[in-house]
Short mmCIF file of C-alpha atoms in Angstrom, two decimals:
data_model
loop_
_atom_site.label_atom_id
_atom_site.label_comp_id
_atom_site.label_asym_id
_atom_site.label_seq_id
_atom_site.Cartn_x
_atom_site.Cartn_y
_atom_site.Cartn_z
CA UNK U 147 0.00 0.00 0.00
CA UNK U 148 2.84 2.26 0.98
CA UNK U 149 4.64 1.53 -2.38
CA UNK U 150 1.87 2.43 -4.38
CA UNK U 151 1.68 5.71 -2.64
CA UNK U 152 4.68 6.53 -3.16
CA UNK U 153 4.78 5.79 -6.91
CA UNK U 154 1.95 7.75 -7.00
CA UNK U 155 3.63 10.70 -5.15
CA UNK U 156 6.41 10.75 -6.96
CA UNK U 157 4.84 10.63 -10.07
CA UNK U 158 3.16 14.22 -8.91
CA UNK U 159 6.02 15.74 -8.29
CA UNK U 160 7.58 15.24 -11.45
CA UNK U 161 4.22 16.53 -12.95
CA UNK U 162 4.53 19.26 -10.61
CA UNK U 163 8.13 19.96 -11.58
CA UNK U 164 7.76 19.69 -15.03
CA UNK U 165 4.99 22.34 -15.12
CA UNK U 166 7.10 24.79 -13.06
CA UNK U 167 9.84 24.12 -15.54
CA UNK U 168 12.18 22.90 -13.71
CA UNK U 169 13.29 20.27 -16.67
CA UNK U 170 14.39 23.14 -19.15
CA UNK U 171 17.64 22.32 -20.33
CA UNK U 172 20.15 24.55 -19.72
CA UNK U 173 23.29 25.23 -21.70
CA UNK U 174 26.15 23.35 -21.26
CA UNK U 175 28.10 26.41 -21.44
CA UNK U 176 26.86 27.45 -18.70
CA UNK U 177 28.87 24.90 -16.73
CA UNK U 178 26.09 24.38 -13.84
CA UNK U 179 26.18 21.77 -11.60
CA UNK U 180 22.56 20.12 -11.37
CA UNK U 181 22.01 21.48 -7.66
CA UNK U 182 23.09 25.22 -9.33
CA UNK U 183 20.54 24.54 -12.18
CA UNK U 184 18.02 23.95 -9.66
CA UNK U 185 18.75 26.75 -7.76
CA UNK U 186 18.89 28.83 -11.26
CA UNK U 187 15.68 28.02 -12.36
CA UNK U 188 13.78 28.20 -9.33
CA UNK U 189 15.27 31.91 -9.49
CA UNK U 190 13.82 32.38 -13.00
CA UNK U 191 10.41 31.46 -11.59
CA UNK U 192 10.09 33.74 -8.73
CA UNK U 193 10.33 37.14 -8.14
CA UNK U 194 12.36 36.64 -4.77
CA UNK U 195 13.45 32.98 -3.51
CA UNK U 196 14.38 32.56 -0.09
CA UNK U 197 17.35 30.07 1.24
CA UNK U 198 14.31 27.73 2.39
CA UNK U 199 12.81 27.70 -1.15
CA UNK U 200 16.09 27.87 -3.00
CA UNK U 201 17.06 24.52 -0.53
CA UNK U 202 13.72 22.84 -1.85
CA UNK U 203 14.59 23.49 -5.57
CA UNK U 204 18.37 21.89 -4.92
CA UNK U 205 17.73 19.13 -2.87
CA UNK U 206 14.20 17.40 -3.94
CA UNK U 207 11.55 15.73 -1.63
CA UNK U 208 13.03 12.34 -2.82
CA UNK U 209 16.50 13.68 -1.50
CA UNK U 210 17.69 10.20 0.51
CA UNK U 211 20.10 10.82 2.97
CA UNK U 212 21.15 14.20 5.25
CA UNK U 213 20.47 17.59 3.57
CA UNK U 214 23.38 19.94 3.88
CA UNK U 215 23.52 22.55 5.88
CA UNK U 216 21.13 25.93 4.68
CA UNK U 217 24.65 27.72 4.14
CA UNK U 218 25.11 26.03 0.97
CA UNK U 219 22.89 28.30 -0.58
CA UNK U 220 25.22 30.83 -0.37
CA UNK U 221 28.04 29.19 -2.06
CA UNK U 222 26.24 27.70 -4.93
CA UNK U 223 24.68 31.63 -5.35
CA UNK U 224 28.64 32.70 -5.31
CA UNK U 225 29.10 30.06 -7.69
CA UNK U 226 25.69 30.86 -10.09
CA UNK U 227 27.14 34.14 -9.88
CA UNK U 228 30.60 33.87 -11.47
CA UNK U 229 29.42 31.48 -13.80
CA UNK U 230 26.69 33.81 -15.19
CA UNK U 231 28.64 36.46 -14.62
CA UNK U 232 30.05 36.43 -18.81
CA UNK U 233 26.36 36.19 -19.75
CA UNK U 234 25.94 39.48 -17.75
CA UNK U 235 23.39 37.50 -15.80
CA UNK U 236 23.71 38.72 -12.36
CA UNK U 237 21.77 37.66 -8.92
CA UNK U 238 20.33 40.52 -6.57
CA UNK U 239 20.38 39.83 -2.74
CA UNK U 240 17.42 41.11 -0.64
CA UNK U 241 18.95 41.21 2.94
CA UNK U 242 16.40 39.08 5.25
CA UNK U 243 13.87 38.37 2.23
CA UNK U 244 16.20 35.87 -0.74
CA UNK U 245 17.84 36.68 -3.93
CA UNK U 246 16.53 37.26 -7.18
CA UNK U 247 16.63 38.35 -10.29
CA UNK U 248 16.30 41.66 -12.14
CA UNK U 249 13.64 41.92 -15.27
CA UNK U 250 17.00 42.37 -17.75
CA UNK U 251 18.76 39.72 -15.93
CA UNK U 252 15.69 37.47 -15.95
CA UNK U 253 14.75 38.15 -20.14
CA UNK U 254 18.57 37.32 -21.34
CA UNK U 255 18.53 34.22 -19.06
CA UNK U 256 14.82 33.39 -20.58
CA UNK U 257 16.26 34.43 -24.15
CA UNK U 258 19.25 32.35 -23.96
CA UNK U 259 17.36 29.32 -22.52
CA UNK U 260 14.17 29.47 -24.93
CA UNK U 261 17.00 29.96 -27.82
CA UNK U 262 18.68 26.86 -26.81
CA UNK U 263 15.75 24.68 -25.76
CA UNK U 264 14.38 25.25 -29.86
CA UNK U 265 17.56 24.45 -31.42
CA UNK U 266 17.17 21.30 -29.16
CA UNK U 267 13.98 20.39 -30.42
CA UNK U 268 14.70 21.48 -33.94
CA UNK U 269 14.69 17.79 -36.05
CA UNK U 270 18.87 16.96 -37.38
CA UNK U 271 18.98 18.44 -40.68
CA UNK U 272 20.44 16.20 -43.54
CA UNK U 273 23.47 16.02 -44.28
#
């Protein structure tokens, strides 16, 4: 009984996770780690993400095991930020409230995803 239950949960959250768009591919070139991806698009979704919602994006509900400390947050945000940095991507802080996002920040990350995310789903052309 259990084990159905929990097929049928986890089937919901990938449902649920699919329609936030949380399985956009990113490009490679980005050079994000899957937790930073996480992180990243959970930013693109929101207007302000707070460590506690940022830690939900990273680590899933089906996360086995002992989460991290919250702290991490902050390095993979240090890290998100130097690697977007060349993209002139860059992550606001709102002391006490999360990080986020500017508009401009937030349309060339959309751009740049929705641009790669076609080309993906654009059929091989023949040789």
């Amino acid at each position: 009984m259990l084990e159905a239950e929990n097929a049928i949960l986890r089937d919901r959250v990938a449902t649920l996770e699919r329609d936030a768009g949380l399985h956009l591919h990113l490009p490679p070139g980005l050079g994000l780690t899957p937790h930073e991806a996480r992180v990243f698009l959970a930013l693109l979704k929101r207007d302000v993400c707070s460590k506690e919602q940022l830690m939900n994006a990273a680590y899933d509900l089906l996360h086995d095991g002992e989460l991290p400390a919250i702290k991490i947050i902050d390095v993979f945000i240090c890290k998100i930020r130097r690697k977007l940095k060349p993209h002139d991507i860059s992550i606001g802080t709102l002391w006490g409230r999360g990080y986020y996002l500017d508009a401009e920040a937030r349309q060339r990350a959309n751009d740049m995803i929705t641009t790669f995310n076609a080309a993906l789903s654009r059929p091989a052309e023949a040789a």
